[in-house]
mmCIF file of C-alpha atoms in Angstrom:
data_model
loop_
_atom_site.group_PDB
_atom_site.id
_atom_site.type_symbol
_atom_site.label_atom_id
_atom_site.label_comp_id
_atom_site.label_asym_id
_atom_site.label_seq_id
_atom_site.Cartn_x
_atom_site.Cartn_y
_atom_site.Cartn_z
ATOM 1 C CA UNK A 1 0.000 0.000 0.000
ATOM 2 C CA UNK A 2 0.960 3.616 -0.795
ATOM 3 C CA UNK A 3 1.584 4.500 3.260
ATOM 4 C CA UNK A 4 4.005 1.545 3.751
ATOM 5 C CA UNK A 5 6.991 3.461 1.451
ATOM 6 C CA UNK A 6 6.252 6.703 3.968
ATOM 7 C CA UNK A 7 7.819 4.542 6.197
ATOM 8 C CA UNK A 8 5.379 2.068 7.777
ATOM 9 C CA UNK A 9 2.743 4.622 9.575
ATOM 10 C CA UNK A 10 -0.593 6.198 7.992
ATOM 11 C CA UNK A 11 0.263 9.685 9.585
ATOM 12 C CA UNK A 12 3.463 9.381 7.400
ATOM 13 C CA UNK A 13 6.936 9.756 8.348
ATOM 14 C CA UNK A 14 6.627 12.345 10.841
ATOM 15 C CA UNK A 15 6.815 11.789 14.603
ATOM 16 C CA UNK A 16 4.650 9.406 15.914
ATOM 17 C CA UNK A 17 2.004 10.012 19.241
ATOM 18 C CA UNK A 18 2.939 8.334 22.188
ATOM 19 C CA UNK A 19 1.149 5.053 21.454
ATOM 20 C CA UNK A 20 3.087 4.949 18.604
ATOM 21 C CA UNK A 21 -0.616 5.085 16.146
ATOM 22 C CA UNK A 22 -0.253 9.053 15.594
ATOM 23 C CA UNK A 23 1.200 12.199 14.461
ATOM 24 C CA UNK A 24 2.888 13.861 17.893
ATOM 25 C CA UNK A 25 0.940 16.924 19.100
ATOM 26 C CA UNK A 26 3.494 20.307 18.701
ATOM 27 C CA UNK A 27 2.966 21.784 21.625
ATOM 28 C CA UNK A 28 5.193 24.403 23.154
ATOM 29 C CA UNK A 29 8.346 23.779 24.264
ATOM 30 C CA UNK A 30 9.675 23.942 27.765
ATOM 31 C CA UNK A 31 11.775 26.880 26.814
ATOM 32 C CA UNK A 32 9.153 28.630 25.272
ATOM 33 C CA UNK A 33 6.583 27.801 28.270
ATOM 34 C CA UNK A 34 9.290 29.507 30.443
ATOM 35 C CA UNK A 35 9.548 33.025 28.577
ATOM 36 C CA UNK A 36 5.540 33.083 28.659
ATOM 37 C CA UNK A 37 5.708 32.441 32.247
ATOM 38 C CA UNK A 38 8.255 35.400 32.967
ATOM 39 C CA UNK A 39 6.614 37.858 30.824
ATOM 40 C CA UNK A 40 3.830 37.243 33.034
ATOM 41 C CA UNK A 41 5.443 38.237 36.276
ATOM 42 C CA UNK A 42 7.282 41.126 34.108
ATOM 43 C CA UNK A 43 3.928 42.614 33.606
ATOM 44 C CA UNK A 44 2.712 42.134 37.366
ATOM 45 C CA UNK A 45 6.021 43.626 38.482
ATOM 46 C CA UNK A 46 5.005 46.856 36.388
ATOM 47 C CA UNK A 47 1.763 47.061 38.252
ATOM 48 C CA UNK A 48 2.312 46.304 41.345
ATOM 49 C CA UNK A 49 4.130 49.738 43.526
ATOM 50 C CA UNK A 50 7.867 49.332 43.956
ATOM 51 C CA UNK A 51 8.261 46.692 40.828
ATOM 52 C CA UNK A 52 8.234 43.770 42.679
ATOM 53 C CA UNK A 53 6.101 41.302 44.300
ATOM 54 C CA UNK A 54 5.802 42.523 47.825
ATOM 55 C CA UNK A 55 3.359 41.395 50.911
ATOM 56 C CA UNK A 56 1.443 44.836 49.791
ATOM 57 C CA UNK A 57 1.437 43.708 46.116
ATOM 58 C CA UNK A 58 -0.395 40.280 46.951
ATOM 59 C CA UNK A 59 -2.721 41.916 49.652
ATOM 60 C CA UNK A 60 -3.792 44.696 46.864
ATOM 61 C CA UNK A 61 -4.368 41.654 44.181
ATOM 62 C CA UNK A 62 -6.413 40.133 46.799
ATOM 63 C CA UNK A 63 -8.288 43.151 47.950
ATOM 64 C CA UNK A 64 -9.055 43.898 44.187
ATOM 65 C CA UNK A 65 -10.319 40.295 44.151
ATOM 66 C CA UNK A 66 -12.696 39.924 46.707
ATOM 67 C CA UNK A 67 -14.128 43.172 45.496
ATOM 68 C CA UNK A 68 -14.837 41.668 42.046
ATOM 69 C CA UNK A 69 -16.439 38.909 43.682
ATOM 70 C CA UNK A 70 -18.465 41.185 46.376
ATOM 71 C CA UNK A 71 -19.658 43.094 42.930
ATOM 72 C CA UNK A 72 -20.590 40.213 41.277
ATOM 73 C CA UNK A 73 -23.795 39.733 43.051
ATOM 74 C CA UNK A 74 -25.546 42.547 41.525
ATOM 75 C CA UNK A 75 -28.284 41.671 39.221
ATOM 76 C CA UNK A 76 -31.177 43.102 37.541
ATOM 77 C CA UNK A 77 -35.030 41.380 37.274
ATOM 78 C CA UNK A 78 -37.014 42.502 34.516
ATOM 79 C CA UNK A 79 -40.399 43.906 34.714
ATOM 80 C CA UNK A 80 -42.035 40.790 33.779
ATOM 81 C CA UNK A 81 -40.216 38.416 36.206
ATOM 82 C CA UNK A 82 -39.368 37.679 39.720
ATOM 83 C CA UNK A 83 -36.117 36.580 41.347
ATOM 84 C CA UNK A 84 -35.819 33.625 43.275
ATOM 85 C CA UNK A 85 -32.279 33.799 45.675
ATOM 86 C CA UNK A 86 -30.792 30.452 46.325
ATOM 87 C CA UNK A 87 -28.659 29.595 48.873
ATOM 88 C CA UNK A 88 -26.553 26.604 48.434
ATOM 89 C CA UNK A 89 -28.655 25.276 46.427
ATOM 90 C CA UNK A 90 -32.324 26.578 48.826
ATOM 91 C CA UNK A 91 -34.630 29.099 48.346
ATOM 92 C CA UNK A 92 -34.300 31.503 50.475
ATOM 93 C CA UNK A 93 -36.121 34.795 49.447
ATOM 94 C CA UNK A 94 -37.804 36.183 45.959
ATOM 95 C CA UNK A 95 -37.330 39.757 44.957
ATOM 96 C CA UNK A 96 -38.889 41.981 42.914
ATOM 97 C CA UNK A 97 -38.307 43.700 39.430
ATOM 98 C CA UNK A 98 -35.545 45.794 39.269
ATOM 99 C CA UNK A 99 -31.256 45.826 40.529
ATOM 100 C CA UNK A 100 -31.000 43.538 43.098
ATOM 101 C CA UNK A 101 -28.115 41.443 45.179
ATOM 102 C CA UNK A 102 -27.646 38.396 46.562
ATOM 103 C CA UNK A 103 -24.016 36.979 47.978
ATOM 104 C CA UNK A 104 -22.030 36.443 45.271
ATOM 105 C CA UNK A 105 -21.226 32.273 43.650
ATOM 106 C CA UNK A 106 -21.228 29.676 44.713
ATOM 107 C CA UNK A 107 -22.824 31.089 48.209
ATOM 108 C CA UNK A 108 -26.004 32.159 46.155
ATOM 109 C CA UNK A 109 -27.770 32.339 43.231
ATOM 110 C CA UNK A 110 -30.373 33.441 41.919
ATOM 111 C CA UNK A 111 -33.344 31.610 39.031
ATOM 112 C CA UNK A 112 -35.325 34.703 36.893
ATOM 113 C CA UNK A 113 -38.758 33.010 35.900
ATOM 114 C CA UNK A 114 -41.033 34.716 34.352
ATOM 115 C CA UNK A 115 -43.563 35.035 37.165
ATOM 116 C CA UNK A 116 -45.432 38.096 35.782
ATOM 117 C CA UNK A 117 -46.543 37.408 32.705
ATOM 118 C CA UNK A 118 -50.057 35.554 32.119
ATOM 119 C CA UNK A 119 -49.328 32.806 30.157
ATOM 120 C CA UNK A 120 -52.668 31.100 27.689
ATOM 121 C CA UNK A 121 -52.950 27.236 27.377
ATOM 122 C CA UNK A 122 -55.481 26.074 24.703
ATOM 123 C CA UNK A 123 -56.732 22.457 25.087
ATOM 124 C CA UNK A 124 -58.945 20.532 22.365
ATOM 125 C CA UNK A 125 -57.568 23.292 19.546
ATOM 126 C CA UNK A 126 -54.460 24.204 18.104
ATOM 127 C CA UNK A 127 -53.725 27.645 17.346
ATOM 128 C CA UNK A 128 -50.970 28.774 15.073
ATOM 129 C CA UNK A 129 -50.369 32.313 12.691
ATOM 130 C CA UNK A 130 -50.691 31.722 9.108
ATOM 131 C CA UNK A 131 -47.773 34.201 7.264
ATOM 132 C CA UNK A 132 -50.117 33.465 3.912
ATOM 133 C CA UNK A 133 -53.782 34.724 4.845
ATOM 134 C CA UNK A 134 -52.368 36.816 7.451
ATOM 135 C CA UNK A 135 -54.314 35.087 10.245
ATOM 136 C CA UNK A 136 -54.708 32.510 13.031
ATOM 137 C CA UNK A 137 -55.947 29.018 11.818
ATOM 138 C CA UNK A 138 -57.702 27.003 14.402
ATOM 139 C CA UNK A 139 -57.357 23.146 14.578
ATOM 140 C CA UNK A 140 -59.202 20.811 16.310
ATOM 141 C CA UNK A 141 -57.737 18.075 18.943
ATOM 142 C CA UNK A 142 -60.596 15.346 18.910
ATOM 143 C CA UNK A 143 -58.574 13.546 21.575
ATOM 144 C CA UNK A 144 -58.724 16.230 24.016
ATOM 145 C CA UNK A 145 -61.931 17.872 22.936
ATOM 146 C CA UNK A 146 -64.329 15.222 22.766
ATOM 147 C CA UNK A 147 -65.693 14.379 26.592
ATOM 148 C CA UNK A 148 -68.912 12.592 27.509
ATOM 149 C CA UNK A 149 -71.811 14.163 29.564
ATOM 150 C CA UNK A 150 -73.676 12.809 32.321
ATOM 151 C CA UNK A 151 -76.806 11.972 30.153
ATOM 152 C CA UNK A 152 -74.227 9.794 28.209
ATOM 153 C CA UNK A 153 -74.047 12.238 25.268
ATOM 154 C CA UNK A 154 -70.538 13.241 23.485
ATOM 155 C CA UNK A 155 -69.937 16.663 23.230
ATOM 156 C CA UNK A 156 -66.622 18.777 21.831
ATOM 157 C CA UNK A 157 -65.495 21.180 24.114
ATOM 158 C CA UNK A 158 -62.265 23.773 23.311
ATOM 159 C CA UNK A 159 -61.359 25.837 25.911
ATOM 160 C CA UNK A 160 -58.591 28.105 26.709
ATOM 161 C CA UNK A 161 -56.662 28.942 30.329
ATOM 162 C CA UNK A 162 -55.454 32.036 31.356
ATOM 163 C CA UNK A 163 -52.652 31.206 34.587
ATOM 164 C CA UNK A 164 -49.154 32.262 35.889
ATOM 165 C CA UNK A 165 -46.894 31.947 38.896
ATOM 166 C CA UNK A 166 -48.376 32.723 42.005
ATOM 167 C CA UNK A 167 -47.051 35.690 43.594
ATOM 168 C CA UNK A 168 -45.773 33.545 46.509
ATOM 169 C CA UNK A 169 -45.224 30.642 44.913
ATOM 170 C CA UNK A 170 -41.838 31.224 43.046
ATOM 171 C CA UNK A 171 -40.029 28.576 45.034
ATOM 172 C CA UNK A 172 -42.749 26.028 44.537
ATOM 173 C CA UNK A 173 -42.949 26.626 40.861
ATOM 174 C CA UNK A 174 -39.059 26.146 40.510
ATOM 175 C CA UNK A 175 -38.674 22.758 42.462
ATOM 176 C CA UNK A 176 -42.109 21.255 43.114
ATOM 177 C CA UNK A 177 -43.300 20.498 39.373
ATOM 178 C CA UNK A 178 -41.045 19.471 36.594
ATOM 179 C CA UNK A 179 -43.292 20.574 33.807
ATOM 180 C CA UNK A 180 -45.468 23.425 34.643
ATOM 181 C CA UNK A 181 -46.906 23.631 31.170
ATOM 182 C CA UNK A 182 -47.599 19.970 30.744
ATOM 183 C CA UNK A 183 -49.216 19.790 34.314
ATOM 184 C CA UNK A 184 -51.361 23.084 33.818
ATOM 185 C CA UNK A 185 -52.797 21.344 30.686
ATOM 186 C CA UNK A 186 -53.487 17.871 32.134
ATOM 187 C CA UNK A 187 -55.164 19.232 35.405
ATOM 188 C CA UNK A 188 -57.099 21.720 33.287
ATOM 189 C CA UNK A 189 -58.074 18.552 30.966
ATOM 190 C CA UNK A 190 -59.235 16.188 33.855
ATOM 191 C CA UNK A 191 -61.593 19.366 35.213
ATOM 192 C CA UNK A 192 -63.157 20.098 32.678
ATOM 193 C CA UNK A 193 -64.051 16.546 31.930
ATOM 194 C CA UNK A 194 -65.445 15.547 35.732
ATOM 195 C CA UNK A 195 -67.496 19.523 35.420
ATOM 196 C CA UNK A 196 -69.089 17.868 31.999
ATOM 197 C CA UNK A 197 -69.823 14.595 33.058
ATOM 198 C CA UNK A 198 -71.717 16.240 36.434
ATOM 199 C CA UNK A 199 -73.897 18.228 33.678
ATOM 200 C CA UNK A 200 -76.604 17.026 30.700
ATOM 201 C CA UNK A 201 -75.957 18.016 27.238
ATOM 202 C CA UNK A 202 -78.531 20.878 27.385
ATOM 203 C CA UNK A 203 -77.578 23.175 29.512
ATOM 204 C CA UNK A 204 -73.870 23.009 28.649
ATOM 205 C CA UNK A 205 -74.701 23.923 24.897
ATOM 206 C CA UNK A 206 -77.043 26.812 25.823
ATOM 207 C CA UNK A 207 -76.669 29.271 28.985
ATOM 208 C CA UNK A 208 -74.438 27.303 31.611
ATOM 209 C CA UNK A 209 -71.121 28.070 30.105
ATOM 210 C CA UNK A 210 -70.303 30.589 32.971
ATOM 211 C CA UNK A 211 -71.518 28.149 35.841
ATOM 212 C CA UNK A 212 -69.395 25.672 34.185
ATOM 213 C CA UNK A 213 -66.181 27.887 33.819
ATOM 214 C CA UNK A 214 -66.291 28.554 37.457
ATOM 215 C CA UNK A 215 -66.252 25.727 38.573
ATOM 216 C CA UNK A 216 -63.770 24.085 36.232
ATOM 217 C CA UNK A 217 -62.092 27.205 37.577
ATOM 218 C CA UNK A 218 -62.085 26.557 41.160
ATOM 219 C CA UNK A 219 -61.740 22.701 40.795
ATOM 220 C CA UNK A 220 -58.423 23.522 38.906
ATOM 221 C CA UNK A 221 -57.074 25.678 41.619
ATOM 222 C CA UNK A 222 -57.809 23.294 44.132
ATOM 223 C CA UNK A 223 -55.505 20.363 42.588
ATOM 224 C CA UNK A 224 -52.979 22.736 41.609
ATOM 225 C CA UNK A 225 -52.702 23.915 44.987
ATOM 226 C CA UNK A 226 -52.766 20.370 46.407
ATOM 227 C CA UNK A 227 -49.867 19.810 44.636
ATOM 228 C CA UNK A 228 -47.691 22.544 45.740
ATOM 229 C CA UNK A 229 -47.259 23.723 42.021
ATOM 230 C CA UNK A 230 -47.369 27.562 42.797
ATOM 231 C CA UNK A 231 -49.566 28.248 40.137
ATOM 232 C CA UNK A 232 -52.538 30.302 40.064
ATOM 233 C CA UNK A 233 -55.566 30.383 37.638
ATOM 234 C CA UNK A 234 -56.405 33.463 36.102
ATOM 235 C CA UNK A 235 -59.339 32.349 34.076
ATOM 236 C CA UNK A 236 -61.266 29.917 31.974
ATOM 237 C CA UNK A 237 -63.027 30.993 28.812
ATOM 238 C CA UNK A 238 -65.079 28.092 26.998
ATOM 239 C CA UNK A 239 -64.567 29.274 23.293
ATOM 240 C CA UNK A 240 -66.603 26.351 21.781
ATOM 241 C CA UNK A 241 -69.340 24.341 22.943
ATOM 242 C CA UNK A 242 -70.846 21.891 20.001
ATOM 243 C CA UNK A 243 -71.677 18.225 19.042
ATOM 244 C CA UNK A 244 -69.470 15.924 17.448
ATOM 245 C CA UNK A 245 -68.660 16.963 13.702
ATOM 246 C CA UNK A 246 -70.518 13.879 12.609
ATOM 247 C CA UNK A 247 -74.410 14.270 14.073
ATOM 248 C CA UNK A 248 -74.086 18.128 13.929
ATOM 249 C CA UNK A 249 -76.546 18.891 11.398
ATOM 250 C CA UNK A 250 -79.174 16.293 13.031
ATOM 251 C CA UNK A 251 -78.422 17.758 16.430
ATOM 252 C CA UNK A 252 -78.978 21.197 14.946
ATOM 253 C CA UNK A 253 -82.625 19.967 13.043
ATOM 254 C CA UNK A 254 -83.367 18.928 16.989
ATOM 255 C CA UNK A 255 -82.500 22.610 17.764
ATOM 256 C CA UNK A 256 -84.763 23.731 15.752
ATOM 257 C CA UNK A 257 -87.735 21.744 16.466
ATOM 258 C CA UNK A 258 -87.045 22.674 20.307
ATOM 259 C CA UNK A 259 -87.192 26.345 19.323
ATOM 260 C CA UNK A 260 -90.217 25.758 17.108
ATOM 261 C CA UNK A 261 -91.791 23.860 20.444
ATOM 262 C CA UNK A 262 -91.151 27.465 22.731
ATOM 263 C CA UNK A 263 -92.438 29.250 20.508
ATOM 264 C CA UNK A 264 -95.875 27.869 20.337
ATOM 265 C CA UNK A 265 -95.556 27.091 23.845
ATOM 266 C CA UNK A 266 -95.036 31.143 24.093
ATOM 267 C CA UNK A 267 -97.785 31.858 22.210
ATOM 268 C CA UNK A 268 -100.141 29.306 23.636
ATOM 269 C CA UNK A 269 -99.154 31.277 26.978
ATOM 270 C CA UNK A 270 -99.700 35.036 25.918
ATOM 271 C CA UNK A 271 -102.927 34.095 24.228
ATOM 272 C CA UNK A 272 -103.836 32.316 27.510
ATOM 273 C CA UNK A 273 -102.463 35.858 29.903
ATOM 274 C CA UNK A 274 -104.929 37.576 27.265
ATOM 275 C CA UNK A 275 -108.025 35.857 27.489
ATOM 276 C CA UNK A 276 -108.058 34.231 30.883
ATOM 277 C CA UNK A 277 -107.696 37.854 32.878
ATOM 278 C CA UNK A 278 -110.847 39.344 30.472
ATOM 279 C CA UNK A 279 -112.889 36.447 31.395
ATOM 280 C CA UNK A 280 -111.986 36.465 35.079
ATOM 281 C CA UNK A 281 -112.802 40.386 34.428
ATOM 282 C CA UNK A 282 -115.731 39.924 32.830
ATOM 283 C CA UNK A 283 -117.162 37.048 35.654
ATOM 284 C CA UNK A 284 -115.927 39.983 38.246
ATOM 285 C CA UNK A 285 -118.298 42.362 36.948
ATOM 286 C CA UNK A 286 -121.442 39.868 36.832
ATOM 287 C CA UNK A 287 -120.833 39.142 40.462
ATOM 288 C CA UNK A 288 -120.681 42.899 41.727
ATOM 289 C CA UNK A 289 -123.497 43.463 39.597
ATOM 290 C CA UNK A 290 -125.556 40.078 40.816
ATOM 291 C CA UNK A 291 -124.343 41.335 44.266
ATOM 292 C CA UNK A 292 -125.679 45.303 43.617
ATOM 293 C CA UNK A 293 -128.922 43.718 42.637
ATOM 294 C CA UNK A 294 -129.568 41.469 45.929
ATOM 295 C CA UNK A 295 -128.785 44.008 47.967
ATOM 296 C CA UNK A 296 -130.946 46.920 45.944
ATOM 297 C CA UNK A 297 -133.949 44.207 46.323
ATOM 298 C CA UNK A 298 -132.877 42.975 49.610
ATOM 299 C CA UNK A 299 -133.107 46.631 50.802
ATOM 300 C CA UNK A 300 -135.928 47.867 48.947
ATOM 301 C CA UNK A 301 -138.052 44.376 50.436
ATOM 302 C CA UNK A 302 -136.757 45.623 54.110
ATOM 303 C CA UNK A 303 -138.025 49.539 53.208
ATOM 304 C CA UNK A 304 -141.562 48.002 52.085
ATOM 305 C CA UNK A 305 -141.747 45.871 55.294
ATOM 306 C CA UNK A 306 -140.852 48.926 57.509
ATOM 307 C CA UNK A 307 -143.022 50.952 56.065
ATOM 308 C CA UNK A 308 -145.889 48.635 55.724
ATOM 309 C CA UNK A 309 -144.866 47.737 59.552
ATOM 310 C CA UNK A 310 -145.237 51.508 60.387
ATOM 311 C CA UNK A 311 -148.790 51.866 58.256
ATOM 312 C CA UNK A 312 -149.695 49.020 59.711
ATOM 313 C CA UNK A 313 -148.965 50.800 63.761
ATOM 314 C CA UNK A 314 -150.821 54.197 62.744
ATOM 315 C CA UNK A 315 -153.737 51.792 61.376
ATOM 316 C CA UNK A 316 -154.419 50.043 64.748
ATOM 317 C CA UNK A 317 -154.256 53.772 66.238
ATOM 318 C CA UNK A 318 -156.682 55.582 63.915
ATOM 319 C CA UNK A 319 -158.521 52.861 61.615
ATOM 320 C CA UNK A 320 -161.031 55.446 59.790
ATOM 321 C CA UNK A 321 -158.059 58.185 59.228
ATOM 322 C CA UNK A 322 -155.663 55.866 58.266
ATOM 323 C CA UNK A 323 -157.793 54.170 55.608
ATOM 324 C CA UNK A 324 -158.741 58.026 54.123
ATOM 325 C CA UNK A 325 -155.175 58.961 53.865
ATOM 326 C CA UNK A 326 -154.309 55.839 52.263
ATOM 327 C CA UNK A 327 -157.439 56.281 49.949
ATOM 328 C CA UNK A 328 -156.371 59.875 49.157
ATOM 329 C CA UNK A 329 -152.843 58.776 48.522
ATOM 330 C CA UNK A 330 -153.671 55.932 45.788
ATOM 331 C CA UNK A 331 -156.340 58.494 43.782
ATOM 332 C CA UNK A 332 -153.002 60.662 43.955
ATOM 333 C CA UNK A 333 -151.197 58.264 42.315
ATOM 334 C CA UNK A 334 -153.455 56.904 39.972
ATOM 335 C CA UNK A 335 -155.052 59.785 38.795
ATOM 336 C CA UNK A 336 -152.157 62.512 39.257
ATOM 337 C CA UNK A 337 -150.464 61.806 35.710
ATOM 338 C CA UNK A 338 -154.167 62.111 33.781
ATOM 339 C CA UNK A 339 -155.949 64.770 32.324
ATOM 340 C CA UNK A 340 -159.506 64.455 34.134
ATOM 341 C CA UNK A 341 -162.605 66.957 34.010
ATOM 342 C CA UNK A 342 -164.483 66.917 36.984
ATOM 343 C CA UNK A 343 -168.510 68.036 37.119
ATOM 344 C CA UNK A 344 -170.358 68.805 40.362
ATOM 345 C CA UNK A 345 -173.618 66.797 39.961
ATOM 346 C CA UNK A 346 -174.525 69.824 42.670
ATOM 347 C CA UNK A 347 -176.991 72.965 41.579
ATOM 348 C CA UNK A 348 -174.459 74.841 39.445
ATOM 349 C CA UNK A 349 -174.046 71.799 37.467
ATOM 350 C CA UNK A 350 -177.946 71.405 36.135
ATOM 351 C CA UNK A 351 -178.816 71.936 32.852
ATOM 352 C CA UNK A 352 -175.249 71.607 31.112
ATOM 353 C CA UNK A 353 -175.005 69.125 28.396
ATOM 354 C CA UNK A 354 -171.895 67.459 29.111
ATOM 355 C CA UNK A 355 -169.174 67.974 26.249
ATOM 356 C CA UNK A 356 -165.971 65.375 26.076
ATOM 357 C CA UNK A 357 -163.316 67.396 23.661
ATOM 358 C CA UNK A 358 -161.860 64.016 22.946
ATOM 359 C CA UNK A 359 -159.915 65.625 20.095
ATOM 360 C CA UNK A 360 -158.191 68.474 21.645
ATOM 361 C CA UNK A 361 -157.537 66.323 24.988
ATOM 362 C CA UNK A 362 -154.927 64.050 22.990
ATOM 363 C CA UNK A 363 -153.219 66.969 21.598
ATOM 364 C CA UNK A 364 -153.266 68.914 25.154
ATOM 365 C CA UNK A 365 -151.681 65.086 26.016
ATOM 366 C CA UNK A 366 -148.613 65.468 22.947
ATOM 367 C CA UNK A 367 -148.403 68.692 23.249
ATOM 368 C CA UNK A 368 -147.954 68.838 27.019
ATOM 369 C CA UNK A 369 -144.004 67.598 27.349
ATOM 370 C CA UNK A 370 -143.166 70.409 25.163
ATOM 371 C CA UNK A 371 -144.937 73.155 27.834
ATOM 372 C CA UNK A 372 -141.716 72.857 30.192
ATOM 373 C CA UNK A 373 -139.039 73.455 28.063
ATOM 374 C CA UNK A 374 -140.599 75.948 26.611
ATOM 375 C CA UNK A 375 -140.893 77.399 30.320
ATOM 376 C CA UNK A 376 -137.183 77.191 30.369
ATOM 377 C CA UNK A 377 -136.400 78.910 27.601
ATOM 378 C CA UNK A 378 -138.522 81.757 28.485
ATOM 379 C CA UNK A 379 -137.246 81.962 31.871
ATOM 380 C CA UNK A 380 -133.582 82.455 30.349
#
């Protein structure tokens, strides 16, 4: 082979390594390691006072040290985070946004999460931006989305989470949960599901979407805070509520029949507030008036038996003047409305031939309603 006339080694005929399979390294030599080494201490010598390496030279290079290291604990914690100080390896404290300190490495250090910033979680959806149409397509996650109700229906649910670090929960965040993301998202998952399979279909597709939310919600926080997580649950927004893909349009004909069924259960009811208060009305007003009437007769019977009662006294007092008055009061009665000539069969009456005017009596009796308003006009 071509390497065996470079004298028996791959590398060639250089040098070979110190197993004897390789090319020896060139590294510097010892006399060249030297001069770098006393150029070195030249150039200390030049700084130090004097020229030479005195005790005040190696306390100044010391002094200069430590104060590196002392200033090496300043740090800064943006506006959207929170410091958390460990010592030896503990949390200790968490500070605020802005320049801070903590003892400089390896005494303590110091973890920057951000803890201020409200982080969203979407579960049974994907959302990602779409450079072409300028927009945010929406995917569905069947395997997260679909969840069965308590009536034993299947309904897809996407819904998004709103949470971040707890304000005193920095340390817990850091070394109680491995994967806060991935733990959010399952305990958010496993809510939701045991809140829809407490409730029917119904009302979770029409006006329980905020009783739902809160307590997905508050379930949530309790679990996360069982587990120490130092996490805390801003909010839980439902952002669609519909049947499976497959039975949608025969879920939505149901709809529709429902909504047909109100309506004529509506209408059925307003004509019913219409007509049941007039007849109830209308069965008022023959009662008062049955009512007006008995007691009208009821009274008027009482007023007859009084008075007859009180005829009756003055009778047993004065029979003959009692019996004239009543007399006298009938002929009032009877004959007070009717035109009536009277003759006196006495002396003045002999000899005249009695004459009945039968003609000009009816038009006295038309013509006498007209006599008092005539009256009245002349007395205006």
């Amino acid at each position: 082979m071509a390497w065996k006339n470079q004298g028996g080694s791959p590398w060639g005929p250089g040098p070979k390594g110190p197993w004897g399979s390789g090319p020896q390294s060139q590294g510097p030599k010892p006399s060249d390691l030297e001069d770098l080494l006393r150029r070195g201490q030249d150039r200390i010598q030049q700084l130090l006072p004097g020229g030479h390496m005195s005790g005040m030279g190696i306390a100044l290079i010391v002094i200069a040290g430590i104060a590196i290291w002392l200033l090496s604990g300043f740090f800064r914690v943006q506006p959207d985070e929170l410091g958390a100080v460990l010592r030896f390896g503990k949390h200790v404290r968490t500070v605020q946004p802005g320049l801070n300190y903590h003892l400089p490495y390896p005494i303590e250090t110091v973890l920057l999460p951000k803890a201020l910033r409200v982080s969203t979680l979407n579960i049974g959806m994907t959302v990602s931006d779409d450079s072409g149409r300028r927009g945010r397509v929406v995917r569905d996650v069947p395997e997260e989305s679909l969840m069965l109700t308590g009536d034993e229906n299947i309904v897809d649910v996407d819904f998004t989470v709103l949470w971040r670090i707890a304000p005193d929960g920095v340390g817990k965040f850091l070394f109680n949960i491995q994967n806060p993301e991935g733990t959010v998202k399952a305990v958010a998952e496993s809510a939701m599901r045991e809140v829809i399979g407490r409730s029917d279909i119904q009302p979770i597709l029409t006006g329980a979407r905020n009783t739902i939310e809160s307590a997905v919600h508050q379930l949530m926080q309790k679990t996360l805070d069982s587990y120490g997580a130092g996490i805390m649950v801003q909010q839980v927004q439902m952002q669609k509520v519909d049947p499976p893909q497959q039975v949608i349009d025969s879920f939505r004909d149901v709809q529709a029949a429902r909504a047909d069924l109100e309506r004529l259960q509506n209408e059925a009811q307003t004509y019913a507030n219409r007509v049941v208060p007039d007849a109830r009305g209308r069965a008022a007003q023959v009662l008062q008036q049955a009512q007006g009437y008995k007691e009208q007769t009821v009274a008027e019977a009482k007023g007859q038996a009084a008075r007859f009662l009180s005829v009756y006294g003055e009778y047993k007092k004065a029979p003959e003047v009692t019996r004239q008055r009543i007399y006298l009061e009938t002929m009032e009665h009877v004959l007070g409305p009717a035109d009536k000539v009277i003759l006196d069969p006495g002396s003045s009456g002999q000899g005249v031939v009695p004459y009945l005017p039968l003609n000009e009596l009816g038009r006295k009796t038309t013509a006498a309603p007209a006599a008092p308003a005539s009256q009245s006009g002349a007395s205006r």
